Amino acid sequence: MELALSMWSLHRTVRAEGWTVLNFLDYCRREGIRRVELLDVFWRDVESELPQVVEFAGTHRIRVASYAVANDLVKADPAERYAALRQITDAIPIALALDTRTIRVFSGNLNEGFAFDSALGFIVEGLREAAATAASEGVTLCLENHGKLAGTGSQVLDILERVGSPALKSTFDTGNFLLVDEEPLQALDVLISRVGHVHIKDFAKDPAGRYVSLGGSKFEGTAAGQGQVQLGAIVRRLRESGYSGEYVLEYEGTGNEAEGIRASYQYFQSLIPG
């Protein structure tokens, strides 16, 4: 049970310092981090960068645990929906080149002008087609609980059941449930048999927090173990259920990102049975 680091955990540093994916991997090498999650949003030129990233990861024994795609399937224009679908299916050969068979995906946003049912229909249609392609390549797509359409455990489960493919599972983001006013442990009751990938994330209540739940509660990102999420209980229940997939840190605090990551890793070590 080893914690991987999502490149998103350093997104402020990446943007401020102009880091490439190789810069991120070099940071991980220096910090002794040997498992990572890469995201499609950080490529500058995937065609030229990918071979370099594969070589660097292999040389320094850094394993790509998962690859994340920032797709949005809720689009009125069929051409835009097709582009979102292609964003997922085009990620499959990239993930395979990175030697991972786990791809995090999104549903899409409930944008103005969309009814819930029609938006849900677009998501199910797109993910069903994407999952069919993934299944043919031996890849698993994992839908993150994120936003108003796939925010709660029951919403995620409904989409998984409508798609009806073993190639679509849940990315269980431990923090995001708080933003739809759901206790993460209660969401785990709903999704525990469908979890294929886990984001370790923690939020603390903060009257000045940047993240506002649907019910108006304000949260701020924090190092793992320092917020509201009962991470110890979640990890214990996942282990007891037989979950053997990846745990990926997604730090979203406002402080020094490197310090928040180190504190999160130290806390996660305390959750690993001796």
PDB file of C-alpha atoms in Angstrom:
ATOM      1  CA  MET A   1       0.000   0.000   0.000  1.00  0.00           C
ATOM      2  CA  GLU A   2       1.975   2.944  -1.342  1.00  0.00           C
ATOM      3  CA  LEU A   3       0.733   6.478  -1.848  1.00  0.00           C
ATOM      4  CA  ALA A   4       1.090   7.986  -5.325  1.00  0.00           C
ATOM      5  CA  LEU A   5       1.309  11.725  -5.965  1.00  0.00           C
ATOM      6  CA  SER A   6      -0.997  13.460  -8.413  1.00  0.00           C
ATOM      7  CA  MET A   7       0.700  16.210 -10.397  1.00  0.00           C
ATOM      8  CA  TRP A   8      -2.373  18.288  -9.524  1.00  0.00           C
ATOM      9  CA  SER A   9      -0.999  18.497  -5.966  1.00  0.00           C
ATOM     10  CA  LEU A  10       1.620  20.895  -7.337  1.00  0.00           C
ATOM     11  CA  HIS A  11      -0.536  22.766  -9.851  1.00  0.00           C
ATOM     12  CA  ARG A  12       0.246  26.194  -8.369  1.00  0.00           C
ATOM     13  CA  THR A  13       3.971  25.483  -8.473  1.00  0.00           C
ATOM     14  CA  VAL A  14       3.697  24.014 -11.974  1.00  0.00           C
ATOM     15  CA  ARG A  15       1.992  27.140 -13.259  1.00  0.00           C
ATOM     16  CA  ALA A  16       4.144  29.651 -11.375  1.00  0.00           C
ATOM     17  CA  GLU A  17       7.430  27.980 -12.304  1.00  0.00           C
ATOM     18  CA  GLY A  18       6.453  26.863 -15.796  1.00  0.00           C
ATOM     19  CA  TRP A  19       7.097  23.204 -15.004  1.00  0.00           C
ATOM     20  CA  THR A  20       6.745  20.465 -17.570  1.00  0.00           C
ATOM     21  CA  VAL A  21       5.795  16.874 -16.783  1.00  0.00           C
ATOM     22  CA  LEU A  22       9.523  16.085 -16.721  1.00  0.00           C
ATOM     23  CA  ASN A  23      10.073  18.803 -14.104  1.00  0.00           C
ATOM     24  CA  PHE A  24       7.369  17.200 -11.971  1.00  0.00           C
ATOM     25  CA  LEU A  25       8.946  13.759 -12.298  1.00  0.00           C
ATOM     26  CA  ASP A  26      12.331  15.202 -11.355  1.00  0.00           C
ATOM     27  CA  TYR A  27      10.740  16.728  -8.253  1.00  0.00           C
ATOM     28  CA  CYS A  28       9.362  13.294  -7.383  1.00  0.00           C
ATOM     29  CA  ARG A  29      12.799  11.739  -7.917  1.00  0.00           C
ATOM     30  CA  ARG A  30      14.365  14.243  -5.510  1.00  0.00           C
ATOM     31  CA  GLU A  31      11.622  13.713  -2.919  1.00  0.00           C
ATOM     32  CA  GLY A  32      11.863   9.923  -3.127  1.00  0.00           C
ATOM     33  CA  ILE A  33       8.319   9.600  -4.518  1.00  0.00           C
ATOM     34  CA  ARG A  34       8.060   6.530  -6.721  1.00  0.00           C
ATOM     35  CA  ARG A  35       4.402   6.501  -7.790  1.00  0.00           C
ATOM     36  CA  VAL A  36       2.602   9.309  -9.617  1.00  0.00           C
ATOM     37  CA  GLU A  37      -0.589  10.328 -11.367  1.00  0.00           C
ATOM     38  CA  LEU A  38      -0.185  12.369 -14.543  1.00  0.00           C
ATOM     39  CA  LEU A  39      -2.853  14.619 -16.082  1.00  0.00           C
ATOM     40  CA  ASP A  40      -3.627  15.476 -19.675  1.00  0.00           C
ATOM     41  CA  VAL A  41      -3.909  19.199 -18.839  1.00  0.00           C
ATOM     42  CA  PHE A  42      -0.180  19.507 -18.181  1.00  0.00           C
ATOM     43  CA  TRP A  43       1.158  18.369 -21.534  1.00  0.00           C
ATOM     44  CA  ARG A  44       2.566  21.070 -23.784  1.00  0.00           C
ATOM     45  CA  ASP A  45       3.181  18.743 -26.717  1.00  0.00           C
ATOM     46  CA  VAL A  46       2.299  15.190 -25.773  1.00  0.00           C
ATOM     47  CA  GLU A  47       3.758  13.701 -28.934  1.00  0.00           C
ATOM     48  CA  SER A  48       7.250  15.020 -28.247  1.00  0.00           C
ATOM     49  CA  GLU A  49       7.111  14.831 -24.436  1.00  0.00           C
ATOM     50  CA  LEU A  50       5.686  11.335 -23.993  1.00  0.00           C
ATOM     51  CA  PRO A  51       8.822   9.378 -25.060  1.00  0.00           C
ATOM     52  CA  GLN A  52      10.978  11.513 -22.753  1.00  0.00           C
ATOM     53  CA  VAL A  53       8.592  10.992 -19.843  1.00  0.00           C
ATOM     54  CA  VAL A  54       8.486   7.226 -20.411  1.00  0.00           C
ATOM     55  CA  GLU A  55      12.280   7.072 -20.535  1.00  0.00           C
ATOM     56  CA  PHE A  56      12.751   9.223 -17.412  1.00  0.00           C
ATOM     57  CA  ALA A  57      10.182   7.247 -15.424  1.00  0.00           C
ATOM     58  CA  GLY A  58      11.791   3.964 -16.439  1.00  0.00           C
ATOM     59  CA  THR A  59      15.329   5.134 -15.674  1.00  0.00           C
ATOM     60  CA  HIS A  60      14.372   6.422 -12.225  1.00  0.00           C
ATOM     61  CA  ARG A  61      11.888   3.656 -11.408  1.00  0.00           C
ATOM     62  CA  ILE A  62       8.900   5.961 -11.085  1.00  0.00           C
ATOM     63  CA  ARG A  63       5.640   4.138 -11.714  1.00  0.00           C
ATOM     64  CA  VAL A  64       2.692   5.930 -13.307  1.00  0.00           C
ATOM     65  CA  ALA A  65      -0.174   4.706 -11.159  1.00  0.00           C
ATOM     66  CA  SER A  66      -2.920   6.466 -13.120  1.00  0.00           C
ATOM     67  CA  TYR A  67      -3.585   8.964 -15.870  1.00  0.00           C
ATOM     68  CA  ALA A  68      -6.253  11.668 -15.495  1.00  0.00           C
ATOM     69  CA  VAL A  69      -8.424  13.232 -18.181  1.00  0.00           C
ATOM     70  CA  ALA A  70     -10.372  16.492 -17.724  1.00  0.00           C
ATOM     71  CA  ASN A  71     -13.263  15.786 -20.087  1.00  0.00           C
ATOM     72  CA  ASP A  72     -16.712  17.423 -20.083  1.00  0.00           C
ATOM     73  CA  LEU A  73     -19.435  15.420 -21.845  1.00  0.00           C
ATOM     74  CA  VAL A  74     -22.235  17.903 -21.171  1.00  0.00           C
ATOM     75  CA  LYS A  75     -22.246  19.862 -24.411  1.00  0.00           C
ATOM     76  CA  ALA A  76     -25.190  20.859 -26.604  1.00  0.00           C
ATOM     77  CA  ASP A  77     -23.194  20.547 -29.812  1.00  0.00           C
ATOM     78  CA  PRO A  78     -22.736  16.893 -30.883  1.00  0.00           C
ATOM     79  CA  ALA A  79     -19.315  17.803 -32.275  1.00  0.00           C
ATOM     80  CA  GLU A  80     -18.240  19.059 -28.849  1.00  0.00           C
ATOM     81  CA  ARG A  81     -19.554  15.901 -27.178  1.00  0.00           C
ATOM     82  CA  TYR A  82     -17.598  13.832 -29.684  1.00  0.00           C
ATOM     83  CA  ALA A  83     -14.471  15.870 -28.911  1.00  0.00           C
ATOM     84  CA  ALA A  84     -14.966  15.130 -25.190  1.00  0.00           C
ATOM     85  CA  LEU A  85     -15.362  11.434 -25.982  1.00  0.00           C
ATOM     86  CA  ARG A  86     -12.190  11.524 -28.072  1.00  0.00           C
ATOM     87  CA  GLN A  87     -10.395  13.169 -25.159  1.00  0.00           C
ATOM     88  CA  ILE A  88     -11.028   9.957 -23.226  1.00  0.00           C
ATOM     89  CA  THR A  89     -10.378   7.450 -25.996  1.00  0.00           C
ATOM     90  CA  ASP A  90      -7.254   9.298 -27.171  1.00  0.00           C
ATOM     91  CA  ALA A  91      -5.945   8.994 -23.606  1.00  0.00           C
ATOM     92  CA  ILE A  92      -5.967   5.193 -23.785  1.00  0.00           C
ATOM     93  CA  PRO A  93      -2.814   4.757 -25.912  1.00  0.00           C
ATOM     94  CA  ILE A  94      -1.086   7.434 -23.823  1.00  0.00           C
ATOM     95  CA  ALA A  95      -1.956   5.581 -20.614  1.00  0.00           C
ATOM     96  CA  LEU A  96      -0.718   2.307 -22.092  1.00  0.00           C
ATOM     97  CA  ALA A  97       2.546   3.971 -23.154  1.00  0.00           C
ATOM     98  CA  LEU A  98       2.888   5.168 -19.552  1.00  0.00           C
ATOM     99  CA  ASP A  99       2.284   1.565 -18.420  1.00  0.00           C
ATOM    100  CA  THR A 100      -0.934   2.237 -16.541  1.00  0.00           C
ATOM    101  CA  ARG A 101      -4.377   0.798 -17.193  1.00  0.00           C
ATOM    102  CA  THR A 102      -6.259   3.208 -14.922  1.00  0.00           C
ATOM    103  CA  ILE A 103      -7.689   6.431 -16.353  1.00  0.00           C
ATOM    104  CA  ARG A 104      -9.539   8.961 -14.188  1.00  0.00           C
ATOM    105  CA  VAL A 105     -12.435  10.611 -16.050  1.00  0.00           C
ATOM    106  CA  PHE A 106     -15.034  13.275 -15.304  1.00  0.00           C
ATOM    107  CA  SER A 107     -18.710  13.456 -16.186  1.00  0.00           C
ATOM    108  CA  GLY A 108     -19.192  17.110 -17.024  1.00  0.00           C
ATOM    109  CA  ASN A 109     -20.718  20.230 -15.541  1.00  0.00           C
ATOM    110  CA  LEU A 110     -24.376  21.141 -15.152  1.00  0.00           C
ATOM    111  CA  ASN A 111     -23.998  24.293 -17.183  1.00  0.00           C
ATOM    112  CA  GLU A 112     -26.678  26.944 -17.563  1.00  0.00           C
ATOM    113  CA  GLY A 113     -29.382  25.933 -19.999  1.00  0.00           C
ATOM    114  CA  PHE A 114     -29.102  22.178 -19.403  1.00  0.00           C
ATOM    115  CA  ALA A 115     -31.754  20.083 -17.699  1.00  0.00           C
ATOM    116  CA  PHE A 116     -30.425  17.428 -15.321  1.00  0.00           C
ATOM    117  CA  ASP A 117     -31.923  14.513 -17.276  1.00  0.00           C
ATOM    118  CA  SER A 118     -30.571  15.590 -20.661  1.00  0.00           C
ATOM    119  CA  ALA A 119     -27.132  16.273 -19.172  1.00  0.00           C
ATOM    120  CA  LEU A 120     -27.154  12.841 -17.542  1.00  0.00           C
ATOM    121  CA  GLY A 121     -28.082  11.295 -20.881  1.00  0.00           C
ATOM    122  CA  PHE A 122     -25.065  12.881 -22.561  1.00  0.00           C
ATOM    123  CA  ILE A 123     -22.783  11.554 -19.798  1.00  0.00           C
ATOM    124  CA  VAL A 124     -24.111   8.006 -19.951  1.00  0.00           C
ATOM    125  CA  GLU A 125     -23.971   7.914 -23.743  1.00  0.00           C
ATOM    126  CA  GLY A 126     -20.386   9.177 -23.839  1.00  0.00           C
ATOM    127  CA  LEU A 127     -19.075   7.017 -21.018  1.00  0.00           C
ATOM    128  CA  ARG A 128     -20.766   3.918 -22.436  1.00  0.00           C
ATOM    129  CA  GLU A 129     -18.930   4.364 -25.733  1.00  0.00           C
ATOM    130  CA  ALA A 130     -15.658   5.247 -23.997  1.00  0.00           C
ATOM    131  CA  ALA A 131     -15.933   2.218 -21.702  1.00  0.00           C
ATOM    132  CA  ALA A 132     -16.449  -0.090 -24.688  1.00  0.00           C
ATOM    133  CA  THR A 133     -13.193   1.162 -26.206  1.00  0.00           C
ATOM    134  CA  ALA A 134     -11.413   0.911 -22.853  1.00  0.00           C
ATOM    135  CA  ALA A 135     -12.614  -2.657 -22.341  1.00  0.00           C
ATOM    136  CA  SER A 136     -11.238  -3.685 -25.725  1.00  0.00           C
ATOM    137  CA  GLU A 137      -7.811  -2.380 -24.652  1.00  0.00           C
ATOM    138  CA  GLY A 138      -7.853  -3.821 -21.139  1.00  0.00           C
ATOM    139  CA  VAL A 139      -8.108  -0.366 -19.565  1.00  0.00           C
ATOM    140  CA  THR A 140     -10.371   0.742 -16.698  1.00  0.00           C
ATOM    141  CA  LEU A 141     -11.987   4.174 -16.664  1.00  0.00           C
ATOM    142  CA  CYS A 142     -12.706   5.546 -13.197  1.00  0.00           C
ATOM    143  CA  LEU A 143     -15.346   8.250 -12.787  1.00  0.00           C
ATOM    144  CA  GLU A 144     -14.488  10.838 -10.139  1.00  0.00           C
ATOM    145  CA  ASN A 145     -17.181  12.225  -7.869  1.00  0.00           C
ATOM    146  CA  HIS A 146     -17.022  15.853  -8.951  1.00  0.00           C
ATOM    147  CA  GLY A 147     -19.636  18.564  -9.452  1.00  0.00           C
ATOM    148  CA  LYS A 148     -23.436  18.476  -9.455  1.00  0.00           C
ATOM    149  CA  LEU A 149     -23.988  15.594 -11.878  1.00  0.00           C
ATOM    150  CA  ALA A 150     -21.690  12.991 -10.359  1.00  0.00           C
ATOM    151  CA  GLY A 151     -21.103  14.507  -6.939  1.00  0.00           C
ATOM    152  CA  THR A 152     -22.788  12.131  -4.509  1.00  0.00           C
ATOM    153  CA  GLY A 153     -22.235   8.434  -4.082  1.00  0.00           C
ATOM    154  CA  SER A 154     -25.728   7.637  -5.394  1.00  0.00           C
ATOM    155  CA  GLN A 155     -25.219   9.833  -8.477  1.00  0.00           C
ATOM    156  CA  VAL A 156     -21.948   8.084  -9.322  1.00  0.00           C
ATOM    157  CA  LEU A 157     -23.533   4.663  -8.746  1.00  0.00           C
ATOM    158  CA  ASP A 158     -26.480   5.572 -10.984  1.00  0.00           C
ATOM    159  CA  ILE A 159     -24.120   6.484 -13.842  1.00  0.00           C
ATOM    160  CA  LEU A 160     -22.070   3.318 -13.380  1.00  0.00           C
ATOM    161  CA  GLU A 161     -25.215   1.183 -13.447  1.00  0.00           C
ATOM    162  CA  ARG A 162     -26.636   2.962 -16.503  1.00  0.00           C
ATOM    163  CA  VAL A 163     -23.368   2.503 -18.403  1.00  0.00           C
ATOM    164  CA  GLY A 164     -23.244  -1.126 -17.314  1.00  0.00           C
ATOM    165  CA  SER A 165     -19.607  -1.859 -18.102  1.00  0.00           C
ATOM    166  CA  PRO A 166     -16.964  -3.473 -15.870  1.00  0.00           C
ATOM    167  CA  ALA A 167     -14.520  -1.090 -17.578  1.00  0.00           C
ATOM    168  CA  LEU A 168     -16.103   1.880 -15.731  1.00  0.00           C
ATOM    169  CA  LYS A 169     -15.558   2.127 -11.989  1.00  0.00           C
ATOM    170  CA  SER A 170     -15.392   4.850  -9.338  1.00  0.00           C
ATOM    171  CA  THR A 171     -12.541   7.203  -8.553  1.00  0.00           C
ATOM    172  CA  PHE A 172     -13.436   7.678  -4.904  1.00  0.00           C
ATOM    173  CA  ASP A 173     -12.308  11.241  -4.107  1.00  0.00           C
ATOM    174  CA  THR A 174     -12.412  11.354  -0.322  1.00  0.00           C
ATOM    175  CA  GLY A 175     -12.764  15.139  -0.079  1.00  0.00           C
ATOM    176  CA  ASN A 176     -15.158  16.054  -2.868  1.00  0.00           C
ATOM    177  CA  PHE A 177     -18.176  14.472  -1.173  1.00  0.00           C
ATOM    178  CA  LEU A 178     -18.080  17.256   1.422  1.00  0.00           C
ATOM    179  CA  LEU A 179     -18.727  19.753  -1.371  1.00  0.00           C
ATOM    180  CA  VAL A 180     -22.108  18.122  -2.040  1.00  0.00           C
ATOM    181  CA  ASP A 181     -22.827  17.899   1.691  1.00  0.00           C
ATOM    182  CA  GLU A 182     -22.319  14.148   1.916  1.00  0.00           C
ATOM    183  CA  GLU A 183     -20.187  12.391   4.505  1.00  0.00           C
ATOM    184  CA  PRO A 184     -17.446  10.466   2.678  1.00  0.00           C
ATOM    185  CA  LEU A 185     -17.972   7.355   4.814  1.00  0.00           C
ATOM    186  CA  GLN A 186     -21.656   7.300   3.852  1.00  0.00           C
ATOM    187  CA  ALA A 187     -20.681   7.598   0.189  1.00  0.00           C
ATOM    188  CA  LEU A 188     -18.332   4.664   0.679  1.00  0.00           C
ATOM    189  CA  ASP A 189     -21.296   2.568   1.847  1.00  0.00           C
ATOM    190  CA  VAL A 190     -22.839   3.178  -1.582  1.00  0.00           C
ATOM    191  CA  LEU A 191     -19.742   2.754  -3.759  1.00  0.00           C
ATOM    192  CA  ILE A 192     -17.443   0.362  -1.935  1.00  0.00           C
ATOM    193  CA  SER A 193     -17.957  -2.504  -4.402  1.00  0.00           C
ATOM    194  CA  ARG A 194     -17.360  -0.177  -7.373  1.00  0.00           C
ATOM    195  CA  VAL A 195     -14.163   1.605  -6.315  1.00  0.00           C
ATOM    196  CA  GLY A 196     -11.296   1.223  -8.783  1.00  0.00           C
ATOM    197  CA  HIS A 197      -9.133   4.196  -7.829  1.00  0.00           C
ATOM    198  CA  VAL A 198      -8.857   6.484  -4.783  1.00  0.00           C
ATOM    199  CA  HIS A 199      -7.942  10.142  -4.418  1.00  0.00           C
ATOM    200  CA  ILE A 200      -6.720  10.927  -0.920  1.00  0.00           C
ATOM    201  CA  LYS A 201      -7.895  14.490  -0.290  1.00  0.00           C
ATOM    202  CA  ASP A 202      -8.766  16.387   2.878  1.00  0.00           C
ATOM    203  CA  PHE A 203     -10.736  19.568   3.508  1.00  0.00           C
ATOM    204  CA  ALA A 204     -11.130  21.623   6.702  1.00  0.00           C
ATOM    205  CA  LYS A 205     -14.062  23.897   7.497  1.00  0.00           C
ATOM    206  CA  ASP A 206     -12.954  27.498   7.041  1.00  0.00           C
ATOM    207  CA  PRO A 207     -15.174  30.618   6.934  1.00  0.00           C
ATOM    208  CA  ALA A 208     -12.786  32.058   4.336  1.00  0.00           C
ATOM    209  CA  GLY A 209     -12.428  28.805   2.396  1.00  0.00           C
ATOM    210  CA  ARG A 210     -12.359  28.797  -1.402  1.00  0.00           C
ATOM    211  CA  TYR A 211     -14.537  25.694  -1.723  1.00  0.00           C
ATOM    212  CA  VAL A 212     -18.257  26.205  -1.029  1.00  0.00           C
ATOM    213  CA  SER A 213     -20.580  23.220  -0.720  1.00  0.00           C
ATOM    214  CA  LEU A 214     -24.036  23.098  -2.287  1.00  0.00           C
ATOM    215  CA  GLY A 215     -25.442  23.869   1.172  1.00  0.00           C
ATOM    216  CA  GLY A 216     -23.178  26.879   1.682  1.00  0.00           C
ATOM    217  CA  SER A 217     -20.509  25.394   3.963  1.00  0.00           C
ATOM    218  CA  LYS A 218     -17.014  26.702   3.272  1.00  0.00           C
ATOM    219  CA  PHE A 219     -13.941  24.500   3.151  1.00  0.00           C
ATOM    220  CA  GLU A 220     -10.252  24.852   2.454  1.00  0.00           C
ATOM    221  CA  GLY A 221      -7.846  22.199   1.286  1.00  0.00           C
ATOM    222  CA  THR A 222      -5.461  20.872   3.885  1.00  0.00           C
ATOM    223  CA  ALA A 223      -2.798  18.222   4.331  1.00  0.00           C
ATOM    224  CA  ALA A 224      -4.180  14.704   4.694  1.00  0.00           C
ATOM    225  CA  GLY A 225      -5.232  14.001   8.261  1.00  0.00           C
ATOM    226  CA  GLN A 226      -5.690  17.653   9.209  1.00  0.00           C
ATOM    227  CA  GLY A 227      -9.281  18.153   8.023  1.00  0.00           C
ATOM    228  CA  GLN A 228     -12.813  16.797   8.245  1.00  0.00           C
ATOM    229  CA  VAL A 229     -12.365  13.576   6.261  1.00  0.00           C
ATOM    230  CA  GLN A 230     -12.088  10.364   8.282  1.00  0.00           C
ATOM    231  CA  LEU A 231      -9.262   9.060   6.117  1.00  0.00           C
ATOM    232  CA  GLY A 232      -8.168   6.369   8.557  1.00  0.00           C
ATOM    233  CA  ALA A 233     -11.636   4.821   8.638  1.00  0.00           C
ATOM    234  CA  ILE A 234     -11.983   5.073   4.850  1.00  0.00           C
ATOM    235  CA  VAL A 235      -8.655   3.380   4.146  1.00  0.00           C
ATOM    236  CA  ARG A 236      -9.371   0.690   6.737  1.00  0.00           C
ATOM    237  CA  ARG A 237     -12.763  -0.115   5.210  1.00  0.00           C
ATOM    238  CA  LEU A 238     -11.326  -0.214   1.715  1.00  0.00           C
ATOM    239  CA  ARG A 239      -8.632  -2.642   2.819  1.00  0.00           C
ATOM    240  CA  GLU A 240     -11.199  -4.819   4.626  1.00  0.00           C
ATOM    241  CA  SER A 241     -13.310  -4.887   1.455  1.00  0.00           C
ATOM    242  CA  GLY A 242     -10.378  -6.262  -0.524  1.00  0.00           C
ATOM    243  CA  TYR A 243      -9.552  -3.081  -2.415  1.00  0.00           C
ATOM    244  CA  SER A 244      -6.046  -3.370  -3.866  1.00  0.00           C
ATOM    245  CA  GLY A 245      -5.988  -0.424  -6.272  1.00  0.00           C
ATOM    246  CA  GLU A 246      -4.114   2.844  -6.155  1.00  0.00           C
ATOM    247  CA  TYR A 247      -4.215   5.538  -3.478  1.00  0.00           C
ATOM    248  CA  VAL A 248      -3.295   8.898  -5.015  1.00  0.00           C
ATOM    249  CA  LEU A 249      -2.679  12.079  -3.031  1.00  0.00           C
ATOM    250  CA  GLU A 250      -4.441  15.157  -4.384  1.00  0.00           C
ATOM    251  CA  TYR A 251      -3.352  18.021  -2.136  1.00  0.00           C
ATOM    252  CA  GLU A 252      -5.362  21.225  -2.607  1.00  0.00           C
ATOM    253  CA  GLY A 253      -4.219  23.431   0.278  1.00  0.00           C
ATOM    254  CA  THR A 254      -3.205  27.079   0.066  1.00  0.00           C
ATOM    255  CA  GLY A 255       0.101  26.725   1.878  1.00  0.00           C
ATOM    256  CA  ASN A 256       3.449  25.605   0.538  1.00  0.00           C
ATOM    257  CA  GLU A 257       2.596  22.679  -1.683  1.00  0.00           C
ATOM    258  CA  ALA A 258       5.794  20.727  -1.016  1.00  0.00           C
ATOM    259  CA  GLU A 259       5.262  21.005   2.751  1.00  0.00           C
ATOM    260  CA  GLY A 260       1.609  19.961   2.448  1.00  0.00           C
ATOM    261  CA  ILE A 261       2.627  16.949   0.375  1.00  0.00           C
ATOM    262  CA  ARG A 262       5.304  15.898   2.868  1.00  0.00           C
ATOM    263  CA  ALA A 263       2.859  16.213   5.779  1.00  0.00           C
ATOM    264  CA  SER A 264       0.293  14.157   3.864  1.00  0.00           C
ATOM    265  CA  TYR A 265       2.805  11.416   3.131  1.00  0.00           C
ATOM    266  CA  GLN A 266       3.834  11.282   6.767  1.00  0.00           C
ATOM    267  CA  TYR A 267       0.202  10.934   7.820  1.00  0.00           C
ATOM    268  CA  PHE A 268      -0.520   8.240   5.218  1.00  0.00           C
ATOM    269  CA  GLN A 269       2.401   6.205   6.563  1.00  0.00           C
ATOM    270  CA  SER A 270       0.561   6.034   9.877  1.00  0.00           C
ATOM    271  CA  LEU A 271      -2.359   4.329   8.115  1.00  0.00           C
ATOM    272  CA  ILE A 272      -0.234   1.502   6.734  1.00  0.00           C
ATOM    273  CA  PRO A 273      -0.400  -1.605   8.939  1.00  0.00           C
ATOM    274  CA  GLY A 274       2.936  -2.610  10.425  1.00  0.00           C
TER     275      GLY A 274
END
